[in-house]
Short mmCIF file of C-alpha atoms and ligand atoms in Angstrom, two decimals:
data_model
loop_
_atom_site.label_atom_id
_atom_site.label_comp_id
_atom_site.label_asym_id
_atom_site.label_seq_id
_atom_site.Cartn_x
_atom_site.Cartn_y
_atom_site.Cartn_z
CA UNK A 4 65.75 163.80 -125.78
CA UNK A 5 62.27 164.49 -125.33
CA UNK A 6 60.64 163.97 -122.23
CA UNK A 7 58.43 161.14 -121.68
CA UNK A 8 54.54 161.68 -121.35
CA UNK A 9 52.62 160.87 -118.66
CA UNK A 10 48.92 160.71 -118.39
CA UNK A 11 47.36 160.44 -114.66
CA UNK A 12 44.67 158.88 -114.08
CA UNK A 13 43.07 159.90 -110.58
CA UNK A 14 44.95 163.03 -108.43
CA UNK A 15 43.84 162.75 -104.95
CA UNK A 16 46.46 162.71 -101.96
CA UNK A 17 48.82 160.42 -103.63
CA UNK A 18 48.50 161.79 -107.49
CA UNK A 19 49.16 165.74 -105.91
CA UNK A 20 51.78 164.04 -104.28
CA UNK A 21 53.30 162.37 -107.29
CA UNK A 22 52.14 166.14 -109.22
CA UNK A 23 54.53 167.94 -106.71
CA UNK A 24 57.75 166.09 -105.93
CA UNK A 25 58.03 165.44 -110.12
CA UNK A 26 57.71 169.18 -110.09
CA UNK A 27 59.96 169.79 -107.16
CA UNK A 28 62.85 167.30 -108.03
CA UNK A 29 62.74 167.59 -111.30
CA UNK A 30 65.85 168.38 -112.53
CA UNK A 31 67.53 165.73 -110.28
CA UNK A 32 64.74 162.96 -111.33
CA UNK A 33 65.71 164.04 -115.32
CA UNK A 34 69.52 163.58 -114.34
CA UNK A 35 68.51 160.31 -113.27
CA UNK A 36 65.82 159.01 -115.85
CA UNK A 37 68.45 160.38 -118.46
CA UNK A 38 65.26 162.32 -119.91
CA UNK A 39 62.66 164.57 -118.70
CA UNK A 40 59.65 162.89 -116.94
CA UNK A 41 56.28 165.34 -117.58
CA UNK A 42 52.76 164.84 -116.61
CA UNK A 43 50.89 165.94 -119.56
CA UNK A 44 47.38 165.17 -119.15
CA UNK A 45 45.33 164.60 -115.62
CA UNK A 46 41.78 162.73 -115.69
CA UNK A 47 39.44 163.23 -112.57
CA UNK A 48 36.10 163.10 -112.07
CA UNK A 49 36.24 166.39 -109.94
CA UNK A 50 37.77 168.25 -113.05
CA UNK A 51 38.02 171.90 -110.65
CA UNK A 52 39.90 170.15 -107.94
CA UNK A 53 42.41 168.91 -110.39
CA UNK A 54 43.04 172.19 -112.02
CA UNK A 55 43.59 173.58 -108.73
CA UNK A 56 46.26 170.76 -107.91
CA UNK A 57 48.30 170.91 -111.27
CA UNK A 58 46.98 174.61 -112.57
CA UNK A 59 46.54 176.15 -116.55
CA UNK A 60 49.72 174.13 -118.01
CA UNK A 61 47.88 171.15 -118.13
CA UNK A 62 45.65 169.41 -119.41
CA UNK A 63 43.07 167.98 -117.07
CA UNK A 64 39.82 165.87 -118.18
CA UNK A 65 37.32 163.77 -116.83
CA UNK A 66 37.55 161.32 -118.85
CA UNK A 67 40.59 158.82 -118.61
CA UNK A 68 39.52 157.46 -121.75
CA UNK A 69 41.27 159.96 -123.26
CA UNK A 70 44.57 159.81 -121.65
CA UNK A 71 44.26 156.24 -123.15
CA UNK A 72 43.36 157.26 -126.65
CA UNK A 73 46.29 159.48 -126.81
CA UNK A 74 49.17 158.42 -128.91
CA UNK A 75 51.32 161.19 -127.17
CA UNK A 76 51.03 159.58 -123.63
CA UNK A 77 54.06 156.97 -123.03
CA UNK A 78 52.94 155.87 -119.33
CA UNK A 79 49.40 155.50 -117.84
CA UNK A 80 49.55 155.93 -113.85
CA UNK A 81 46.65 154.48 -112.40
CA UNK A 82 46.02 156.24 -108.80
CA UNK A 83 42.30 155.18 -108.70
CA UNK A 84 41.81 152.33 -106.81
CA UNK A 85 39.60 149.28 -106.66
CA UNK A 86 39.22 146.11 -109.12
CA UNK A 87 36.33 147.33 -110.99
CA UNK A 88 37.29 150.45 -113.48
CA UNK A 89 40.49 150.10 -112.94
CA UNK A 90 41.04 146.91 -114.14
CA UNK A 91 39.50 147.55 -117.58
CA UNK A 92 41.27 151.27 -117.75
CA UNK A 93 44.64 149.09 -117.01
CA UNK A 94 43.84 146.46 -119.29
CA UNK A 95 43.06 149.06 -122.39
CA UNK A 96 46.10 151.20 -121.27
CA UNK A 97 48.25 148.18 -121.86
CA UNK A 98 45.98 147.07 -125.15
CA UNK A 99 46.86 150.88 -126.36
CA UNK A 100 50.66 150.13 -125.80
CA UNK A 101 51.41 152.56 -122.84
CA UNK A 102 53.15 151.28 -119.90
CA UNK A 103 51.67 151.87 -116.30
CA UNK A 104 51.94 152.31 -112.67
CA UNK A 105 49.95 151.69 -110.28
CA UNK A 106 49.35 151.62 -106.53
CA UNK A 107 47.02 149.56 -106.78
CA UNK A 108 47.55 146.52 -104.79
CA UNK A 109 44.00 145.13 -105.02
CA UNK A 110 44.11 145.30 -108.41
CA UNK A 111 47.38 143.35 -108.91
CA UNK A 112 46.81 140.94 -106.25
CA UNK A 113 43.09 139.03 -107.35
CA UNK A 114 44.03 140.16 -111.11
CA UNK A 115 47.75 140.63 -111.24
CA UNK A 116 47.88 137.07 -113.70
CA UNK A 117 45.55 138.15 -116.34
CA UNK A 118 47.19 142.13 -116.36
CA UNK A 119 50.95 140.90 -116.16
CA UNK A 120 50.14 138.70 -118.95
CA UNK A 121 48.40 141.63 -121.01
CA UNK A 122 51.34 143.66 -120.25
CA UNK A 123 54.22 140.51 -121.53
CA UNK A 124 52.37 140.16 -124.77
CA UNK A 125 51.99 143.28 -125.56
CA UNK A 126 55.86 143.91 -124.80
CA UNK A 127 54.69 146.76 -122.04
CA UNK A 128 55.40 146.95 -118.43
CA UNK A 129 53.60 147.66 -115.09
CA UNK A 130 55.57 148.71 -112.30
CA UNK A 131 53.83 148.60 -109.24
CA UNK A 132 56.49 149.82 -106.31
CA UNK A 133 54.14 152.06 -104.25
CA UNK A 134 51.22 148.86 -104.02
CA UNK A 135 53.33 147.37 -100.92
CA UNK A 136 54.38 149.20 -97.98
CA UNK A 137 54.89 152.64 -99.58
CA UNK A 138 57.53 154.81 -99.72
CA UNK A 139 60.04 151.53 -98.69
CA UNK A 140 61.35 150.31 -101.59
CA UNK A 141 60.67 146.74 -100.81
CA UNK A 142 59.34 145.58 -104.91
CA UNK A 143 62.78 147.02 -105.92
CA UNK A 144 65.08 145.33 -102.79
CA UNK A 145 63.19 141.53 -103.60
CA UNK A 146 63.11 142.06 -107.25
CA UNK A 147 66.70 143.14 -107.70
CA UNK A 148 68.52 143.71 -105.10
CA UNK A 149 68.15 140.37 -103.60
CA UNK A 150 68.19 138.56 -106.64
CA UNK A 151 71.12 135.93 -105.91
CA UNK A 152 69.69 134.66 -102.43
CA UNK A 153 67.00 131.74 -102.10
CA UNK A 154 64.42 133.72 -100.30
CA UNK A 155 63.72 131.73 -96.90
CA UNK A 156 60.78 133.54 -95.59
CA UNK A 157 59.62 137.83 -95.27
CA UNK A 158 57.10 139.38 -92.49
CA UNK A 159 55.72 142.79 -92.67
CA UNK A 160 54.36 145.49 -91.22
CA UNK A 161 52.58 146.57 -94.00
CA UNK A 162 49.43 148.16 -92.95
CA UNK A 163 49.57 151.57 -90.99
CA UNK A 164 46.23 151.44 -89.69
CA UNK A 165 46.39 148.39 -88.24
CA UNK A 166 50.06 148.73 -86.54
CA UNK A 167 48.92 152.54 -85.51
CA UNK A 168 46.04 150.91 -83.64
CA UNK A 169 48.07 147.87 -81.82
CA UNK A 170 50.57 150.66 -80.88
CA UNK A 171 47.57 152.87 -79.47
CA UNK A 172 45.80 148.99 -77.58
CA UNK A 173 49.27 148.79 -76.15
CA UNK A 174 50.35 151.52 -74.43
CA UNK A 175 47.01 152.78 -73.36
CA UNK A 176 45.91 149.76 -72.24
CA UNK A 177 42.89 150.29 -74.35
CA UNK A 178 40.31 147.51 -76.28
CA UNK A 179 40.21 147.54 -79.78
CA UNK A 180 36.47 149.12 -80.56
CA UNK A 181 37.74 152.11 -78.42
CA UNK A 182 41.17 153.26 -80.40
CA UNK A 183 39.59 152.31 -84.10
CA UNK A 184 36.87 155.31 -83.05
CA UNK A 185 40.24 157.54 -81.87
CA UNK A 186 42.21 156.46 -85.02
CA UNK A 187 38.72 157.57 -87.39
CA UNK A 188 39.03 160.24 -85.47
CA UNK A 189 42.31 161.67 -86.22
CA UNK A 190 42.22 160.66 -89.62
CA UNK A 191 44.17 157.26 -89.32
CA UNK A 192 41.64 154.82 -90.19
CA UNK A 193 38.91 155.46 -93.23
CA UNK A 194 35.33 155.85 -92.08
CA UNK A 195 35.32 152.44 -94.02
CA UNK A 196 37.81 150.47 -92.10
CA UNK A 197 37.39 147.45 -92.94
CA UNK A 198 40.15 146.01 -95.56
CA UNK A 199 43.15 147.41 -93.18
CA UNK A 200 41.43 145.73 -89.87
CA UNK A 201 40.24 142.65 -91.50
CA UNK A 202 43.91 142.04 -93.00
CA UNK A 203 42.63 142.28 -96.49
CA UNK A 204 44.76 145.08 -97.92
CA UNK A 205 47.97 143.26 -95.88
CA UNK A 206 47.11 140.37 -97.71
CA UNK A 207 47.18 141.53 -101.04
CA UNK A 208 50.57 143.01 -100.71
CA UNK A 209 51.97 140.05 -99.13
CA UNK A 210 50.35 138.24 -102.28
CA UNK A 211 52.62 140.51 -104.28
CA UNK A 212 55.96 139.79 -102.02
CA UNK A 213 55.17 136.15 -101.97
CA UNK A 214 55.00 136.22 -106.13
CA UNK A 215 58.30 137.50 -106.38
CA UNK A 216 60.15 136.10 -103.43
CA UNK A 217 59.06 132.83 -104.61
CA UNK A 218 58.41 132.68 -108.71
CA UNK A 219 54.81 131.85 -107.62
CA UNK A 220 51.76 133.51 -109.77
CA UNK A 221 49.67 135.94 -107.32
CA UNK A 222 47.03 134.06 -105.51
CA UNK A 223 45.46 136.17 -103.33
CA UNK A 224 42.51 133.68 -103.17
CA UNK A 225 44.57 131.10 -101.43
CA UNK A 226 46.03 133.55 -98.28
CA UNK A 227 44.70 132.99 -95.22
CA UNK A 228 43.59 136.52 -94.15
CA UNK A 229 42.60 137.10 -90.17
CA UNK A 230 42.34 140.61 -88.59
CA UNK A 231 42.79 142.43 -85.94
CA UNK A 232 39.08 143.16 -84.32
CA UNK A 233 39.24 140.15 -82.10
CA UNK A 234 41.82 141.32 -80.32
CA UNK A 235 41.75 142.87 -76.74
CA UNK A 236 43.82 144.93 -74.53
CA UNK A 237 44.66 141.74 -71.90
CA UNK A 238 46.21 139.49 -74.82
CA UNK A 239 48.48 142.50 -75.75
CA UNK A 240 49.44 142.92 -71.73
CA UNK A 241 49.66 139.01 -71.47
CA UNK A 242 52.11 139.08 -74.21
CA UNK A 243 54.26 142.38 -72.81
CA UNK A 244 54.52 139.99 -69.49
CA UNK A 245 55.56 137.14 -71.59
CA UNK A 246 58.47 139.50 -73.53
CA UNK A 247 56.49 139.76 -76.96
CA UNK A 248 54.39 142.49 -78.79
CA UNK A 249 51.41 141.78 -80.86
CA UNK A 250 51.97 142.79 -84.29
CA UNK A 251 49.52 142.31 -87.45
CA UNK A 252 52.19 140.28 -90.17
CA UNK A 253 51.85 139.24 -93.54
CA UNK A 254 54.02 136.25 -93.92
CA UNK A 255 55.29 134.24 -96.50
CA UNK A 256 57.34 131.40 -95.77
CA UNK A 257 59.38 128.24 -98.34
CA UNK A 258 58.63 125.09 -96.28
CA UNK A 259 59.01 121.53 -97.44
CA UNK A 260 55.63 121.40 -99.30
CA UNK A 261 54.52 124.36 -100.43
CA UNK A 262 54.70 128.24 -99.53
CA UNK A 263 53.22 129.32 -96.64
CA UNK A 264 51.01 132.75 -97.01
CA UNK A 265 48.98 134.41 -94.42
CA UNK A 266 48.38 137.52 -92.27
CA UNK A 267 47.06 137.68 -88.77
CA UNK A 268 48.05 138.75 -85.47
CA UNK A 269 51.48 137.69 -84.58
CA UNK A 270 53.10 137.39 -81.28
CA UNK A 271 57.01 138.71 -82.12
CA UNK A 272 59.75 138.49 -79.79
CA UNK A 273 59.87 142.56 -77.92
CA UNK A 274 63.98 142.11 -78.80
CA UNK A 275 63.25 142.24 -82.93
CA UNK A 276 63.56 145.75 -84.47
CA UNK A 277 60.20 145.01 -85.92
CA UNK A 278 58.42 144.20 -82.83
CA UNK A 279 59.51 147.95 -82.30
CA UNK A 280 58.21 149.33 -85.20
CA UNK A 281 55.13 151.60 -84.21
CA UNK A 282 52.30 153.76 -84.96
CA UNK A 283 51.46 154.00 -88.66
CA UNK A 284 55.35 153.33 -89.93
CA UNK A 285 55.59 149.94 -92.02
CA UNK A 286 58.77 147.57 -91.87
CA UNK A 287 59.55 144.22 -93.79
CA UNK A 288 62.03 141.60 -92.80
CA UNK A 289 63.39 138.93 -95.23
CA UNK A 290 65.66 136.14 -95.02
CA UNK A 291 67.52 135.54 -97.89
CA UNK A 292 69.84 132.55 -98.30
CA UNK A 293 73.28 134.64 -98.66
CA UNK A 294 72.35 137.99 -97.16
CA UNK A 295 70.79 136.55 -93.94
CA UNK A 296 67.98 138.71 -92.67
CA UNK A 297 67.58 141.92 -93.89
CA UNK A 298 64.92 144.76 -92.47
CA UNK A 299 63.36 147.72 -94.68
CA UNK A 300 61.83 150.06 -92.77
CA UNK A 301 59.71 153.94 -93.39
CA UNK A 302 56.04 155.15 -94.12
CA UNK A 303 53.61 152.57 -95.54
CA UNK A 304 50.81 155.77 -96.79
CA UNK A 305 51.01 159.76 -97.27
CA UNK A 306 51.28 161.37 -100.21
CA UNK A 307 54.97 162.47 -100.63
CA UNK A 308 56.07 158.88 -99.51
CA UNK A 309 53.62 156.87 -102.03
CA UNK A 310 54.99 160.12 -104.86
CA UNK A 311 58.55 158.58 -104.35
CA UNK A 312 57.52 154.42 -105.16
CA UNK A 313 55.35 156.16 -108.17
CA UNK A 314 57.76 158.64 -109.30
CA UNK A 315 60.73 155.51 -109.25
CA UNK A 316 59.06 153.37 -111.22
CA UNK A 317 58.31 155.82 -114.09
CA UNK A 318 62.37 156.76 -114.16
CA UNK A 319 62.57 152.57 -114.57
CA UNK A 320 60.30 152.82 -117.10
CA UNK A 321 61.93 156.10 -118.75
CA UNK A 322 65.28 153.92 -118.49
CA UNK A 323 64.60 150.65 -120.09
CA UNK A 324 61.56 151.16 -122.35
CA UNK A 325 63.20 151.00 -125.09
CA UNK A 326 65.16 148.26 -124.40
CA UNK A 327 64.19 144.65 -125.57
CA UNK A 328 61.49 143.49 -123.33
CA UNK A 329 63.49 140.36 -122.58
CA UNK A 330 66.18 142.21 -120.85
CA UNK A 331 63.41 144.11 -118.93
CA UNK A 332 63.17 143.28 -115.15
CA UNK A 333 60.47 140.71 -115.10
CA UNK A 334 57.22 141.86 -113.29
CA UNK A 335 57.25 139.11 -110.85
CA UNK A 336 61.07 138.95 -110.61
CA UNK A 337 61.46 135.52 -112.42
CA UNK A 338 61.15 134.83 -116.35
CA UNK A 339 57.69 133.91 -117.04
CA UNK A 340 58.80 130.80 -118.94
CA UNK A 341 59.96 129.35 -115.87
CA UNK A 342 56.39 130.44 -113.58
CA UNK A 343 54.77 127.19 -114.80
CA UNK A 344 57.46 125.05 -113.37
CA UNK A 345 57.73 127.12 -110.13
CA UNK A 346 53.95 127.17 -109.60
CA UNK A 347 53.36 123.25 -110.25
CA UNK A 348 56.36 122.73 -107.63
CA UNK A 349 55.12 125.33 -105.15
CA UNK A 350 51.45 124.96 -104.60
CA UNK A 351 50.47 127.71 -101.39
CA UNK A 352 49.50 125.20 -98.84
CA UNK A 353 46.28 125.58 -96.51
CA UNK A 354 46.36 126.81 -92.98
CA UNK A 355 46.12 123.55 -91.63
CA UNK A 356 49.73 122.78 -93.28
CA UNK A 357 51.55 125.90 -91.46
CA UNK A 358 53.61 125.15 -88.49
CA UNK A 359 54.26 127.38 -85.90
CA UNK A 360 54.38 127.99 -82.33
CA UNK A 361 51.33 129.67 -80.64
CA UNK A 362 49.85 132.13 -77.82
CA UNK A 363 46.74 129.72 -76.11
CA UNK A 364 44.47 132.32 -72.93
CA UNK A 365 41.71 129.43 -71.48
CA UNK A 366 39.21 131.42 -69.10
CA UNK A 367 38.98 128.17 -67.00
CA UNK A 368 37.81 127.60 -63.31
CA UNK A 369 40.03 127.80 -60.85
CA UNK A 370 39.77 123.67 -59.73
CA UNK A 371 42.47 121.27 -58.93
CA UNK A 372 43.20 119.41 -62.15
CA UNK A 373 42.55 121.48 -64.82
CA UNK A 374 45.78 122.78 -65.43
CA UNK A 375 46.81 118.58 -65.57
CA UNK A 376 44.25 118.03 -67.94
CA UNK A 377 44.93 120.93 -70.40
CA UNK A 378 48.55 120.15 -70.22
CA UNK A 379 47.53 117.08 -70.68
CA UNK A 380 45.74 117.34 -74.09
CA UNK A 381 48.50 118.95 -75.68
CA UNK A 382 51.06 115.80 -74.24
CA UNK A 383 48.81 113.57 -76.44
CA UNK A 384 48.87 115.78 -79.09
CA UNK A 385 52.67 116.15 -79.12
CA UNK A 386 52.43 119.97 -78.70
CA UNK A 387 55.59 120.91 -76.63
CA UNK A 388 54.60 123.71 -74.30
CA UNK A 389 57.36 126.74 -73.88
CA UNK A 390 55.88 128.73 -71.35
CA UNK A 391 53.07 128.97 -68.90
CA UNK A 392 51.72 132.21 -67.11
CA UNK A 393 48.47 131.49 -64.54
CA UNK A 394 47.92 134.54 -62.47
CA UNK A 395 46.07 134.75 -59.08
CA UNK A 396 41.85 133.44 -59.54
CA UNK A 397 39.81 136.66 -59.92
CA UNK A 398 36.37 136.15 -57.54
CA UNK A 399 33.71 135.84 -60.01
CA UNK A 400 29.87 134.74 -59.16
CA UNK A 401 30.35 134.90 -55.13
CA UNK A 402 31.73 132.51 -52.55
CA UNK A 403 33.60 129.48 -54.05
CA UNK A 404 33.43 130.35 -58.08
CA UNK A 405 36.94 131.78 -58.77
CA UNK A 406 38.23 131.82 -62.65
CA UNK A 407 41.07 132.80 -63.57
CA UNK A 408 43.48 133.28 -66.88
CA UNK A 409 45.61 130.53 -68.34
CA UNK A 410 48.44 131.27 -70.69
CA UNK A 411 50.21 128.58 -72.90
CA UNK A 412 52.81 129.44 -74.91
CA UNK A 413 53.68 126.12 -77.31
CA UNK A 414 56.86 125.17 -79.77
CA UNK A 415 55.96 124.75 -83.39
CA UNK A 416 53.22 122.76 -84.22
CA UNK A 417 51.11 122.19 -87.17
CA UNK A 418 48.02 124.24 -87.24
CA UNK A 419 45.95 121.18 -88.21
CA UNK A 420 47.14 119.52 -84.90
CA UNK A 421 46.46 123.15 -82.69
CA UNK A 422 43.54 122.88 -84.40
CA UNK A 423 41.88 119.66 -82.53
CA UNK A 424 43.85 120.03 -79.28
CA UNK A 425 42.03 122.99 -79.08
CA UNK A 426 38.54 121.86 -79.56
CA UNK A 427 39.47 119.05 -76.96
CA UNK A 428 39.95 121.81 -74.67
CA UNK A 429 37.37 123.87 -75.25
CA UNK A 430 34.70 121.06 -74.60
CA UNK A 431 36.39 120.77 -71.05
CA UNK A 432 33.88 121.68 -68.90
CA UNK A 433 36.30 123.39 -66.61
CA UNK A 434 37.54 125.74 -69.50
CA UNK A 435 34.82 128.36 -69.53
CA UNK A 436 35.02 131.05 -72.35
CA UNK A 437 36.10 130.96 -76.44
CA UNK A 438 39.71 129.96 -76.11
CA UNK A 439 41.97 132.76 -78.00
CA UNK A 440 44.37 131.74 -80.26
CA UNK A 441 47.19 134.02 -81.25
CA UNK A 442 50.05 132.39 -83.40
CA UNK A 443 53.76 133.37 -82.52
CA UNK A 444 56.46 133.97 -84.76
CA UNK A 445 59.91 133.93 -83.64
CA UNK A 446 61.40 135.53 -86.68
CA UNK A 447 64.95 134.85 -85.92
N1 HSE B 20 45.47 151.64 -95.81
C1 HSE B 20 46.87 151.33 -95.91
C2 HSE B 20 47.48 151.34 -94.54
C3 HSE B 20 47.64 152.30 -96.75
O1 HSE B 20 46.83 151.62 -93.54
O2 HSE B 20 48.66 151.03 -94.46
C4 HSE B 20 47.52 152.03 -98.19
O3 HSE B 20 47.95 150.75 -98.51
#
């Protein structure tokens, strides 16, 4: 059979990466796709650099208009990153009938509604593997491999940077500003940091999980997105003492009223694999109904591992385009005649609806009563507390002004509830700095 044409659009570290394994394994990959899988036209705006990266044989232009326009081309990969042009190049890919890939989780996860809907009327697909967590083959384990279980809840891992940097804050015992300059440094963290330390690009790609655990369209507007730049080196030390790690997690979670999606700092028991997981490797957990938990694990980023989610989804594609697009896997795992439904009965509920437990350090004088009066908040509030860790007042400001640390671990709660306890205790005169809040997640 012939082999199927691919056109590239973009060939930086991932596309070379996608360039050389095809090139590498490709007798193996053509055993598997059942036909021969061949990159035959490259579009770059740095036309030399391209021609160095896939040499004479092919053809390499700057325009990816004309991968587009070219009735010969069977599958678009889209390696360029961004909502702007490469939204419209995915959008007139699909228009021109070509299937595509992309690792573009940005992309999918503000427009994924309007493209997967391009792509189902046009009877096309987009296959999107390498947009969460990389080389793991997470799209592929929720969209099919866990397809009989009720999906109770998943946390990631899912953004290198981040987890390379809390690995670095804990054991060096360093602050946050200091270990982003190393990780720029070395190459870990873009000059640009700022989607992978805000939680941004964790958020889209738990947008993604959270569509196909749960049947839900992607809403990346309605996550509730929180960083990691806030944090500092004596939260992550509190939390060692206490027998947890700090770990950034996007979670998405079925609960009575709605789905739960967020990402922020998590406090995770130091006994969980994940809590282990470390420097720039990603790792997703999910709790399925039947299967119980299950834990994918491997590199989030790099260019051979990002290759392998590209280079799988164009042997799906080489498999089943030609089948009826009804017996296609669905993009978003369910049949899209039955997203309405799902989304009506499964709104994604605001932060003040979570519940879960939470890490509480009050800077608060060192005085008789103010432990009884903090404690004593939360009793009003209902907030069980779980743990509490004071250590020995710290002399600050001369004779008879001691402070000292409080830490208050709690059982679940609502946020909404965490929420006004602790504004009761901040206005306390006795408590004297920004109370930090850092939510804990079992995950058991
Ligand atoms: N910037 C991401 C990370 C990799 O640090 O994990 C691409 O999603």
């Amino acid at each position: 059979m012939k082999p199927i044409q691919v056109g590239l659009l973009g060939i930086g570290t991932v596309g070379s990466g996608v360039f050389n394994v095809l090139a590498r394994n490709q007798d193996e990959i053509s055993r598997r796709a059942g036909r021969g899988i061949q990159i035959t036209m490259v579009a770059d705006l740095d036309v030399e650099r391209a021609k160095a990266v896939v040499g004479a044989d092919i053809q390499v232009v700057n325009d990816a208009r004309a991968i587009i326009a070219n009735p010969d081309i069977d599958i678009v990969i889209e390696l360029i990153g961004g909502y702007g042009i490469a939204r419209a190049l995915v959008l007139e890919a699909i228009a021109a009938g070509k299937h595509v890939v992309t690792a573009n989780k940005a992309l999918l996860a503000v427009h994924g509604t309007e493209i997967f809907a391009a792509a189902s009327a046009k009877g096309v697909m987009v296959a999107f593997e390498a947009a969460v967590a990389g080389g793991i083959p997470i799209i592929k384990a929720l969209r099919e491999g866990l397809t009989a279980n009720r999906i109770q809840w998943l946390a990631g891992i899912i953004n290198g940077t981040t987890n390379f940097i809390l690995s670095e804050m804990r054991s060096k015992g360093l602050d946050f500003d200091v270990v982003l300059k190393e990780a720029q440094r070395l190459g870990y963290a873009e000059a640009d940091p700022t989607f992978d330390i805000e939680g941004v690009d964790a958020a889209h790609k738990v947008t993604l999980m959270s569509a196909i655990a749960f049947g839900i369209p992607v809403q990346f507007d309605k996550a509730y997105v929180e960083g990691i730049t806030k944090l500092g080196a004596a939260d992550i030390k509190y939390a060692e003492q206490l027998g947890y790690r700090i770990k950034l997690l996007g979670i998405t979670k079925r609960a009575d009223k709605g789905i739960e999606l967020r990402v922020h700092p998590s406090l995770v028991p130091s006994k969980r694999l994940i809590a282990n997981v470390e420097g720039a490797m990603n790792a997703v957990v999910v709790q399925g109904d039947a299967v119980g938990t299950t834990l994918y694990y491997g590199k989030g980023a790099g260019s051979e591992p990002t290759a392998s989610a590209v280079i799988a989804d164009l042997v799906d594609i080489a498999r089943l385009h030609t089948a009826d697009p009804e017996h296609r896997v669905p993009h978003l795992a369910f049949q899209s005649n039955t997203l309405q439904g799902a989304m009506d009965q499964l709104p994604v509920l605001p932060m003040s609806e979570v519940v879960t437990s939470y890490y509480l350090r009050l800077r608060v004088a060192d005085q008789a009563g103010v432990l009884a009066k903090v404690t004593g908040l939360l009793a009003e509030a209902g907030v069980s507390i779980d743990a509490v860790l004071q250590r020995e007042a710290d002399e600050v400001g001369g004779e008879g002004s001691t402070q000292t640390d409080l830490i208050i671990l709690t059982h679940d709660t609502r946020e909404g509830t965490m929420d006004s306890v602790i504004a009761q205790m901040q206005a306390l005169p006795t408590v004297l700095a920004p109370i930090t809040r850092i939510r804990k997640e079992e995950l058991n």
